[in-house]
CSV table of N, CA and C in Angstrom, one decimal:
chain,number,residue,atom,x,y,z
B,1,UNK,N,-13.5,60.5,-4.5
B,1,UNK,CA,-14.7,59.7,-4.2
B,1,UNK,C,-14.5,58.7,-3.1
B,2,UNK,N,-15.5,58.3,-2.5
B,2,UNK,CA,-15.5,57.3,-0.9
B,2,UNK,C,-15.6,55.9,-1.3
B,3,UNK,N,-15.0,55.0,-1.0
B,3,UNK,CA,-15.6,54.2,-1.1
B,3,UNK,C,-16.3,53.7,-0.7
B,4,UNK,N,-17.9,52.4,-0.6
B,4,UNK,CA,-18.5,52.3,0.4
B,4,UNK,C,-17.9,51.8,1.0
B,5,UNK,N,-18.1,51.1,2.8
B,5,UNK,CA,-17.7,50.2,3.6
B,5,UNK,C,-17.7,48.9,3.2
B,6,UNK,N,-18.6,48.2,2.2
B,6,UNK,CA,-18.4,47.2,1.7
B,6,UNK,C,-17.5,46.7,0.6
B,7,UNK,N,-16.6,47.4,-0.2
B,7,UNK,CA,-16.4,48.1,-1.1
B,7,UNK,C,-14.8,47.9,-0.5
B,8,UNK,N,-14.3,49.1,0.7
B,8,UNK,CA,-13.4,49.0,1.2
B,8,UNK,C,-13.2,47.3,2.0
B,9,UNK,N,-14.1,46.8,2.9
B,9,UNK,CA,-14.1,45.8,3.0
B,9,UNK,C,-13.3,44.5,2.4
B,10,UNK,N,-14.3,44.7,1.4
B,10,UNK,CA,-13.1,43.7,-0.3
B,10,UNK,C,-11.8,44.4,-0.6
B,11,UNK,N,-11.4,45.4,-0.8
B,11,UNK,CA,-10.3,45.4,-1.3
B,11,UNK,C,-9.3,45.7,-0.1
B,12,UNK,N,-9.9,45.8,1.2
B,12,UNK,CA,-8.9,45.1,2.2
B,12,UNK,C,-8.3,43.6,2.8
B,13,UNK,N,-9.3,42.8,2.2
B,13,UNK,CA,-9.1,41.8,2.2
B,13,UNK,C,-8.6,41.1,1.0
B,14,UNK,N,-8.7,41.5,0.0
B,14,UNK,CA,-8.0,41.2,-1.2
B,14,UNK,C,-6.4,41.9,-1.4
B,15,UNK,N,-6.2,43.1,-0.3
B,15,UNK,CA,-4.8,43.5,-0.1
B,15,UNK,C,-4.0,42.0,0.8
B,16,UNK,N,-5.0,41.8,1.6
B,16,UNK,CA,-4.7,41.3,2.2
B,16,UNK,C,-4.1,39.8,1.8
B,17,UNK,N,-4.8,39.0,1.3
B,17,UNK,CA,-4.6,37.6,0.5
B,17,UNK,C,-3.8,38.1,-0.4
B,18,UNK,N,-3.5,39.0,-1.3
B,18,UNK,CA,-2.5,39.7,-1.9
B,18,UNK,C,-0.8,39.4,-1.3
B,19,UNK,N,-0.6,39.8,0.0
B,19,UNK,CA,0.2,40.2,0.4
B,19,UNK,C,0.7,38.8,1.1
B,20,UNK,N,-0.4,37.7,1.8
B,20,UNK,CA,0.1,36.2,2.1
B,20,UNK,C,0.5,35.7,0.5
B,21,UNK,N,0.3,35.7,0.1
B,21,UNK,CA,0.5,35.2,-1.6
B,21,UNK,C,1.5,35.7,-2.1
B,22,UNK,N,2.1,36.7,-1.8
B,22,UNK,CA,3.7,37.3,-2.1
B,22,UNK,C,4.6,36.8,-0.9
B,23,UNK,N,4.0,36.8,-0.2
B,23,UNK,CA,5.4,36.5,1.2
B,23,UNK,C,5.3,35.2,1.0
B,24,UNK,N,4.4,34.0,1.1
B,24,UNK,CA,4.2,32.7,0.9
B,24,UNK,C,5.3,31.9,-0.3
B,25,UNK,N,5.2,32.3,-1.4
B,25,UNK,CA,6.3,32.4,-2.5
B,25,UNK,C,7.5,32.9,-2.3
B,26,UNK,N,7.7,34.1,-1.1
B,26,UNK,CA,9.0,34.3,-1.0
B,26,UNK,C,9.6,33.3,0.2
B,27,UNK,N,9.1,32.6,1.2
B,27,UNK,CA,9.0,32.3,2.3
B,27,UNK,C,9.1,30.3,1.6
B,28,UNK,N,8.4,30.4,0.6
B,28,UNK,CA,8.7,28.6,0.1
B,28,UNK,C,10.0,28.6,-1.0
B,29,UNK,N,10.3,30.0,-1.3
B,29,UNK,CA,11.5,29.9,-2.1
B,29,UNK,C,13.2,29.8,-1.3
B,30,UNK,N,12.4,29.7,-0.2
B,30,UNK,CA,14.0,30.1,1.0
B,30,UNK,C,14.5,28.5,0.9
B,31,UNK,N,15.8,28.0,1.3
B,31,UNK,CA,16.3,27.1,1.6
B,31,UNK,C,15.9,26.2,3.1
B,32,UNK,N,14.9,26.4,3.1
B,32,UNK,CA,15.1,26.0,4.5
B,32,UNK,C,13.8,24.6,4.7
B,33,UNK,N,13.4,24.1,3.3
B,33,UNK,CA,12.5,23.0,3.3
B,33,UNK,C,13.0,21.7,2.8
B,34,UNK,N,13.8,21.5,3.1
B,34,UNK,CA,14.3,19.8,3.2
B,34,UNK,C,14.0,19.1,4.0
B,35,UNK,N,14.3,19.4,5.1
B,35,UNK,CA,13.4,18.2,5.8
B,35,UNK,C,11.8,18.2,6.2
B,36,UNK,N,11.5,18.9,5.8
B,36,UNK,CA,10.2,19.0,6.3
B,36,UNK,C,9.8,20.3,5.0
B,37,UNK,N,8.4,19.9,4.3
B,37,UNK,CA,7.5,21.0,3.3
B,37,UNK,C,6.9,22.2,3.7
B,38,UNK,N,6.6,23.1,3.8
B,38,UNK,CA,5.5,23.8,4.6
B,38,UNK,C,4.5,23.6,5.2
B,39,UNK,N,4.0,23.0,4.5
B,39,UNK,CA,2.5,22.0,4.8
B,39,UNK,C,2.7,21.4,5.8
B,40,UNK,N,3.8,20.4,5.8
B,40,UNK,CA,4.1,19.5,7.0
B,40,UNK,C,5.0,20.8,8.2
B,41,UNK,N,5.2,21.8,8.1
B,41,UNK,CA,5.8,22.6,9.0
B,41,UNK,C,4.4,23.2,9.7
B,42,UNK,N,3.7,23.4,8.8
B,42,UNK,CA,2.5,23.8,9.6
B,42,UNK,C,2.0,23.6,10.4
B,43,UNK,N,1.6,21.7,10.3
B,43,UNK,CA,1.1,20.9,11.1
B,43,UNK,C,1.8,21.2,12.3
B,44,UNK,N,3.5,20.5,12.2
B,44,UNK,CA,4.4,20.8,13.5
B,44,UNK,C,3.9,21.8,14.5
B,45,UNK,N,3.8,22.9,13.7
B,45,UNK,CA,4.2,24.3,13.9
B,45,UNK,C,2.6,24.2,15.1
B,46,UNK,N,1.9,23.9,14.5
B,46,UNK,CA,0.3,24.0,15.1
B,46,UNK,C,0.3,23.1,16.1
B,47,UNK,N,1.3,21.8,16.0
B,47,UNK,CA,1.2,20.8,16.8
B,47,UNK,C,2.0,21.5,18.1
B,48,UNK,N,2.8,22.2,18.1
B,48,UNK,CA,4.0,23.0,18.6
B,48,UNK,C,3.3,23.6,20.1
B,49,UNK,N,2.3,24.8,19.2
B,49,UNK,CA,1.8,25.4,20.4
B,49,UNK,C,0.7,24.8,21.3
B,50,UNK,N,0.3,23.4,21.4
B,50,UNK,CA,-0.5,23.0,22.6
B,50,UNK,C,0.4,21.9,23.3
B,51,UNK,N,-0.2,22.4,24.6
B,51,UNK,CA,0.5,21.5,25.5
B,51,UNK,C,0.5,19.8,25.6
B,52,UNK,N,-0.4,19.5,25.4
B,52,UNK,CA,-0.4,18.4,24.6
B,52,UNK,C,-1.2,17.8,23.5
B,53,UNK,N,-1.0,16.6,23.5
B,53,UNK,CA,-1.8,15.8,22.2
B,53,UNK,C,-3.4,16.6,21.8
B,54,UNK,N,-3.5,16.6,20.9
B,54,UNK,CA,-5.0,17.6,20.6
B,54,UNK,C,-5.6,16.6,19.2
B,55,UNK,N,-6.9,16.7,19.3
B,55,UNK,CA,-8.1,15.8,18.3
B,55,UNK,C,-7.6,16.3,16.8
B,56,UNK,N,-8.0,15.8,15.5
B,56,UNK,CA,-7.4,16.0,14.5
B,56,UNK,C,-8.4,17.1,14.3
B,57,UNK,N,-9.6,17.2,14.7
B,57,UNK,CA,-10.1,18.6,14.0
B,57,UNK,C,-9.7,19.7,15.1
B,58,UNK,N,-9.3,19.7,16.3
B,58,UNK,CA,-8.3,20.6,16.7
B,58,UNK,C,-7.1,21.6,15.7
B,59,UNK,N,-6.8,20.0,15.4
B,59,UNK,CA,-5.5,20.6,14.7
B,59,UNK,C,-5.8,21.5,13.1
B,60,UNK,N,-6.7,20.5,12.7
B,60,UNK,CA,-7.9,21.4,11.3
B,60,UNK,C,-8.3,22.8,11.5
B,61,UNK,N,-8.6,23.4,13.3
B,61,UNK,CA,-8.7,24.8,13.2
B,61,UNK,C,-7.5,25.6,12.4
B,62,UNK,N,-6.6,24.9,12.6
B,62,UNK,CA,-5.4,25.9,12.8
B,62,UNK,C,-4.3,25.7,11.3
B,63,UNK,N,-4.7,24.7,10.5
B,63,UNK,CA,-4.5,24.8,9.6
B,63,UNK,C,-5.1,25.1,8.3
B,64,UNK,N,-4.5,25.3,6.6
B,64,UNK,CA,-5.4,25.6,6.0
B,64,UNK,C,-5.5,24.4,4.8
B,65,UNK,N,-6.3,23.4,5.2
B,65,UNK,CA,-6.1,22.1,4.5
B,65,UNK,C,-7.7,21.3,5.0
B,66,UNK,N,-8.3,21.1,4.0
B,66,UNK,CA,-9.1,20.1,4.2
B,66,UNK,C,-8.9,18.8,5.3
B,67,UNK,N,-9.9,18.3,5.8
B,67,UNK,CA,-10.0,17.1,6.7
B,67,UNK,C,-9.3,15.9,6.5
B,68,UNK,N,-9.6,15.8,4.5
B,68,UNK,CA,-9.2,14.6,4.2
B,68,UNK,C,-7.5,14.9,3.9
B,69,UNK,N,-6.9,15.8,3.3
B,69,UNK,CA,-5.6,16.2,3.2
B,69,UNK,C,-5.4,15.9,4.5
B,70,UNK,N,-5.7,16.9,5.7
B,70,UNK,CA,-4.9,16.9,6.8
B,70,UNK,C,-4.6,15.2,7.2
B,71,UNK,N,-6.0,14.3,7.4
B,71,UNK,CA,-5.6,13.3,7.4
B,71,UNK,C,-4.7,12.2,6.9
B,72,UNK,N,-4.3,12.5,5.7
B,72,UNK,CA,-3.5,12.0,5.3
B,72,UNK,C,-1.5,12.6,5.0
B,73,UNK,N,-2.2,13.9,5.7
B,73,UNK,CA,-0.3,14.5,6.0
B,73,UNK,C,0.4,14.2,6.9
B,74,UNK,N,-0.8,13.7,8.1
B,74,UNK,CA,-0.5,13.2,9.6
B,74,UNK,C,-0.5,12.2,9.4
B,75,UNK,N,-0.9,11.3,8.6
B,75,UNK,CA,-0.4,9.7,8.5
B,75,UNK,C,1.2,9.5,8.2
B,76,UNK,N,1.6,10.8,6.9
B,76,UNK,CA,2.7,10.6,6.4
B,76,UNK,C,3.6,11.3,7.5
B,77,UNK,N,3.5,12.4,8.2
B,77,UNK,CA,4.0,12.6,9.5
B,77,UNK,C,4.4,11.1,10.4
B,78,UNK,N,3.3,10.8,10.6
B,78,UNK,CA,3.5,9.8,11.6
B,78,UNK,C,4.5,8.3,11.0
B,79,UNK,N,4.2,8.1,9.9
B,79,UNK,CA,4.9,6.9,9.6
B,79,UNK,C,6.8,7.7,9.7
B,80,UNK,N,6.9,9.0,9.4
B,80,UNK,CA,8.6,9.3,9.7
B,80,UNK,C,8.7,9.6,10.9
B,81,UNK,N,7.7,9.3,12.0
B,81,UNK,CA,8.1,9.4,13.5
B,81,UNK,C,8.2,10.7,13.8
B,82,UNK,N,7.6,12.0,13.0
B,82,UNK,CA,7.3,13.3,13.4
B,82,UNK,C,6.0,13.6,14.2
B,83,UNK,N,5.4,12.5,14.2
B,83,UNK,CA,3.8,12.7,14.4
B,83,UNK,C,3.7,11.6,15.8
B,84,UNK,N,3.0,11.5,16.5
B,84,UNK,CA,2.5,10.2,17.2
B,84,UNK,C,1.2,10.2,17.4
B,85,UNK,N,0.1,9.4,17.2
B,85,UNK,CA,-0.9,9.3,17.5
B,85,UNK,C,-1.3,8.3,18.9
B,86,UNK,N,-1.9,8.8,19.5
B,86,UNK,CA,-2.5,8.2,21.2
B,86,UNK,C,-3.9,8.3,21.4
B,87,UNK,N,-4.5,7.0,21.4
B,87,UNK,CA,-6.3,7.0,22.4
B,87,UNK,C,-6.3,8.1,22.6
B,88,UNK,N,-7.6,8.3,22.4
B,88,UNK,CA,-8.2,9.9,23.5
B,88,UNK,C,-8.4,9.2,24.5
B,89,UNK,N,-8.4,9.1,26.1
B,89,UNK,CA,-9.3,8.7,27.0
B,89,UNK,C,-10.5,9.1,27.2
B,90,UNK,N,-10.8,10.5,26.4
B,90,UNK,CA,-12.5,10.7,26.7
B,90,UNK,C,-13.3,10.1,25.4
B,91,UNK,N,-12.7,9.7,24.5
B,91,UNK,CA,-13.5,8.9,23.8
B,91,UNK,C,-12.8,7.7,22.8
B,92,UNK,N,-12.8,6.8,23.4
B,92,UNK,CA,-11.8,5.2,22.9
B,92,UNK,C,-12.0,5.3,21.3
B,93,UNK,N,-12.9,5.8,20.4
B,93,UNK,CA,-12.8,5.7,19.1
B,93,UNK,C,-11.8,6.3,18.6
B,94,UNK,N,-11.1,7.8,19.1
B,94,UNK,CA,-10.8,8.8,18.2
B,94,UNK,C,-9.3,8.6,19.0
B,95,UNK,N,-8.2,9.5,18.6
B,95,UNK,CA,-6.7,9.7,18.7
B,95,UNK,C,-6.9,11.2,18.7
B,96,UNK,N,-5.3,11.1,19.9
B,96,UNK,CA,-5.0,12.1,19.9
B,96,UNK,C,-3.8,12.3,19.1
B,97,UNK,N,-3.3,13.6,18.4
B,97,UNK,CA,-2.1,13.8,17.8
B,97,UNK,C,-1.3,14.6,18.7
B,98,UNK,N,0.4,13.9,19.0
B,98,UNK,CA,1.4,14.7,18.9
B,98,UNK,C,2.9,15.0,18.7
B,99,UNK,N,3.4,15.8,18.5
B,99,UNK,CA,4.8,16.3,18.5
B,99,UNK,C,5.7,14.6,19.0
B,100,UNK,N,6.4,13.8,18.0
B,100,UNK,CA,7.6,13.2,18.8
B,100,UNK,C,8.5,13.8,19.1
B,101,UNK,N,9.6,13.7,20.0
B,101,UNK,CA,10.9,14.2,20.1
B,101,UNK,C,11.4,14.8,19.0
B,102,UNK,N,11.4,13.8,17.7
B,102,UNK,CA,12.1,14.0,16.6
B,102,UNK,C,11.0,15.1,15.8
B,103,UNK,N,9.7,14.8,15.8
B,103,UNK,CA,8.9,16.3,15.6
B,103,UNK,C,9.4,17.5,15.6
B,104,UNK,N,9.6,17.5,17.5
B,104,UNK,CA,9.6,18.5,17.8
B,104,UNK,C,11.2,19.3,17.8
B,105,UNK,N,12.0,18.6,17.2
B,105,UNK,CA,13.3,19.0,17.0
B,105,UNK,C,13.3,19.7,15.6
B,106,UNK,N,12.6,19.0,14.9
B,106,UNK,CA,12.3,18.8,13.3
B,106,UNK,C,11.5,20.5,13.2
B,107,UNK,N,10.7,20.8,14.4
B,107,UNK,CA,9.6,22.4,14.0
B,107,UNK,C,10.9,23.2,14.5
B,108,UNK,N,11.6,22.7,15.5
B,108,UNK,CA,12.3,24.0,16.1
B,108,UNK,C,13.0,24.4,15.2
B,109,UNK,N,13.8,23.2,14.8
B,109,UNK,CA,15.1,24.0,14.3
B,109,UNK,C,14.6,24.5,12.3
B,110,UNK,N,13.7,24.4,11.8
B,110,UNK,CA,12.5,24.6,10.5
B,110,UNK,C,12.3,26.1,11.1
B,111,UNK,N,11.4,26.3,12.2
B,111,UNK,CA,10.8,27.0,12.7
B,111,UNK,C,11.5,28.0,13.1
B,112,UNK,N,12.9,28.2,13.6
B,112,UNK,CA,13.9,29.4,13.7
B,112,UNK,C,14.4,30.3,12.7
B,113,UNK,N,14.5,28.8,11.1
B,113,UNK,CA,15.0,29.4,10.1
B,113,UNK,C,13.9,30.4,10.0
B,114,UNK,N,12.7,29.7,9.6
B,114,UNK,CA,11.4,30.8,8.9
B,114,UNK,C,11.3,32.4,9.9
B,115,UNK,N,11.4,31.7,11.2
B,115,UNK,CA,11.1,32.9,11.8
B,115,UNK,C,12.2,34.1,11.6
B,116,UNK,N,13.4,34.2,11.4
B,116,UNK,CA,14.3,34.8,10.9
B,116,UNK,C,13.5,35.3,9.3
B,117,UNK,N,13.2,34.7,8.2
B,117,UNK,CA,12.9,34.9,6.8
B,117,UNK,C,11.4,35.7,7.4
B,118,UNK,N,10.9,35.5,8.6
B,118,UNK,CA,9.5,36.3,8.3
B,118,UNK,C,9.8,38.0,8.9
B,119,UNK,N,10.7,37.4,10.1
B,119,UNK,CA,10.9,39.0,10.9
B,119,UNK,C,11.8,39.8,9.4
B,120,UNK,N,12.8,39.5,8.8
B,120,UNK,CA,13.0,39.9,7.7
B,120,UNK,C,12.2,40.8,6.6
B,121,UNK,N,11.1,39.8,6.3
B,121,UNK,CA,10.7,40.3,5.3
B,121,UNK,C,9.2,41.7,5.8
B,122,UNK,N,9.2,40.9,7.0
B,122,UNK,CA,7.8,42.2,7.7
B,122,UNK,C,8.7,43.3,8.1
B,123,UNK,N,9.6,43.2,8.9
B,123,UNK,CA,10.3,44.2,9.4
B,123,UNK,C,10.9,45.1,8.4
B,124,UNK,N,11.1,44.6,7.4
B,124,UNK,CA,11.7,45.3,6.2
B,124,UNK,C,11.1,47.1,5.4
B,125,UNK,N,9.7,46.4,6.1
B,125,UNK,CA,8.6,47.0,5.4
B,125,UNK,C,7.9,47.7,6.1
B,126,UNK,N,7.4,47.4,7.5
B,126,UNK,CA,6.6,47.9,8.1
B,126,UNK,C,7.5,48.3,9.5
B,127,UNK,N,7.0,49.6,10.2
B,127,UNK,CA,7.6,50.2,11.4
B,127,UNK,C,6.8,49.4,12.4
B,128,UNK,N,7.4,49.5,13.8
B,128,UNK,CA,6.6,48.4,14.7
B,128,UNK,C,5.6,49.0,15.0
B,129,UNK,N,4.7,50.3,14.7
B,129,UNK,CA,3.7,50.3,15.3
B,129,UNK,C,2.7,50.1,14.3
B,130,UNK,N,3.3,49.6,12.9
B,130,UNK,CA,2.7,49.1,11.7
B,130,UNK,C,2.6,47.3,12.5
B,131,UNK,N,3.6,47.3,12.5
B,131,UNK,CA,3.4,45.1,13.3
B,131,UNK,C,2.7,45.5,14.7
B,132,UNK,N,2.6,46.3,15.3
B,132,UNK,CA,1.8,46.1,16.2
B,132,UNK,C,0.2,46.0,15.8
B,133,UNK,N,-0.3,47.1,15.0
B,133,UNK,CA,-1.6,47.0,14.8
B,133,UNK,C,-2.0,46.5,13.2
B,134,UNK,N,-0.8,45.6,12.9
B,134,UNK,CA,-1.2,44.1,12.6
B,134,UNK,C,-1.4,42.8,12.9
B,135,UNK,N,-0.6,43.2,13.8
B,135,UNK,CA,-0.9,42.1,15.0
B,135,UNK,C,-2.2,42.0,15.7
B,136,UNK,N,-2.6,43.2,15.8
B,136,UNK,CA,-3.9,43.2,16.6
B,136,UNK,C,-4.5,42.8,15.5
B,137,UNK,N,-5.0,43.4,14.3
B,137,UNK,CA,-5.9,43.2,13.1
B,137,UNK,C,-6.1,41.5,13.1
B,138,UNK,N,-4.9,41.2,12.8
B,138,UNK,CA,-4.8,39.7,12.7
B,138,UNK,C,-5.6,39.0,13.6
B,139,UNK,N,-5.3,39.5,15.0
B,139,UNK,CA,-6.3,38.5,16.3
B,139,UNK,C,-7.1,38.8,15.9
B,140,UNK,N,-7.7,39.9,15.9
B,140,UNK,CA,-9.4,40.4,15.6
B,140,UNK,C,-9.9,39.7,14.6
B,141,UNK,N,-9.5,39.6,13.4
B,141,UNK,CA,-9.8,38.5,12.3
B,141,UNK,C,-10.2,37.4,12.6
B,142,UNK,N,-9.2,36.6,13.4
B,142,UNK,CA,-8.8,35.5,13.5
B,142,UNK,C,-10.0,35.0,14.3
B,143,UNK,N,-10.6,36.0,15.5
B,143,UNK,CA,-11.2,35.7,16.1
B,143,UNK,C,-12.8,35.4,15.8
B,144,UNK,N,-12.8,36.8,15.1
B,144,UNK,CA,-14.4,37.0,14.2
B,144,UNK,C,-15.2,35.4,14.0
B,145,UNK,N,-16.2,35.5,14.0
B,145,UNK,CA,-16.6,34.1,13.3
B,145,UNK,C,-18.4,34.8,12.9
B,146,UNK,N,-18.2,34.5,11.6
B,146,UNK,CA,-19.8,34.8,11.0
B,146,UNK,C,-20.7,34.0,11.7
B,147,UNK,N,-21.9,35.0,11.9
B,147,UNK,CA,-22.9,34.5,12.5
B,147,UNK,C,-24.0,33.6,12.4
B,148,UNK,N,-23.7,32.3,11.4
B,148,UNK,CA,-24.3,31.3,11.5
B,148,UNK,C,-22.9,30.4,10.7
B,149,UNK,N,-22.1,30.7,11.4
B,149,UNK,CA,-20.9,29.5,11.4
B,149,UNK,C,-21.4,28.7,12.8
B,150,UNK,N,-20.9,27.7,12.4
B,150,UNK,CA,-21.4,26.1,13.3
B,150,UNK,C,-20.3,25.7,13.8
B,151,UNK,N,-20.7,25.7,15.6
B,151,UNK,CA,-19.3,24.6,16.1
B,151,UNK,C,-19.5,23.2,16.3
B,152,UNK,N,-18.6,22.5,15.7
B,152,UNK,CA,-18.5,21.4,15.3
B,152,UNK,C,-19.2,20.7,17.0
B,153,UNK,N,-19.9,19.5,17.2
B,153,UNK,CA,-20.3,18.7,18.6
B,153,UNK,C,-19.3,17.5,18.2
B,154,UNK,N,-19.1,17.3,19.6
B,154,UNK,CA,-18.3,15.5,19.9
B,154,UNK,C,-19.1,14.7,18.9
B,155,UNK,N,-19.6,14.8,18.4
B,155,UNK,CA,-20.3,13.8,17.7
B,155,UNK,C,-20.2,13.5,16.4
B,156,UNK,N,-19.5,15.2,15.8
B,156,UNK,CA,-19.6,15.1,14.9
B,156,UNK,C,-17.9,15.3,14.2
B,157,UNK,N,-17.2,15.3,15.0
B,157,UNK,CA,-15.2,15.5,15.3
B,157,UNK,C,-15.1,14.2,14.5
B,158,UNK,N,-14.3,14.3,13.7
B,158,UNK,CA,-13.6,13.7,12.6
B,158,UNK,C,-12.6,12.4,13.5
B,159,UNK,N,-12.6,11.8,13.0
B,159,UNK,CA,-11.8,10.2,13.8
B,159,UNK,C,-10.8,10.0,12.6
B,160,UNK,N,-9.8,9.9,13.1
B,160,UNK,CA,-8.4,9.3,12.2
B,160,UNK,C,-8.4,8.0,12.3
């Protein structure tokens, strides 16, 4: 019997959250979170890839944490000098967030371990032309955005 397309839909996507939820547990059971949690590696990690300081709901795309959490992980970031916060110049109310020195030493060397524990446990499993067109899947996902999802205006950007 077929499934329908909608049908398949869900239970690709429920393989899917399936399978972050098994590696996630295997990935926070590793030794490699002392100085820094996942949550706060996240942050880094997100803080990591822009070239510079970026707005706090910037950094909210890219993680998976409420406004009000994130707000207060980047406070506790910032008071251990992993975080800095700087004026925006395009709008004097709001801050920018970024990477200190000590941040950014703090994602690298966090960030090498995990990345060893992820090529491990994907590679384990899947042939690369399986990580290739998961890789694609992944951008395509990532990219999608349902058709009456709302982008946030200057107006309405969250202020730390």
């Amino acid at each position: 019997m077929t499934r329908s397309r909608s049908r398949l839909a869900n239970e690709s996507w429920e393989s899917l959250l399936t399978a972050h939820a098994a590696l996630m547990k295997r990935f926070a059971a590793e030794p490699i979170w002392d100085e820094v949690s996942m949550r706060e590696y996240d942050v880094l990690y997100t803080l990591s890839k822009h070239e510079g300081p970026i707005r706090l709901y910037e950094l909210g795309r890219g993680v998976l944490l409420s406004q009000p959490a994130l707000s207060r992980l980047v406070e506790r970031l910032a008071e251990r000098g992993l975080v800095e916060r700087t004026p925006d110049p395009e709008d004097g109310r709001g801050l920018r967030l970024g990477l200190t020195p000590a941040g950014r030493e703090a994602q690298r060397l966090v960030g090498g371990r995990h990345a060893v524990d992820v090529a491990r446990a994907v590679a384990a499993v899947l042939t690369d032309e399986e990580m290739r067109q998961l890789e694609s899947i992944g951008r395509k996902l990532a990219g999608a955005r349902a058709p009456a999802q709302k982008t946030v205006s200057t107006s309405e950007e969250a202020v730390l």
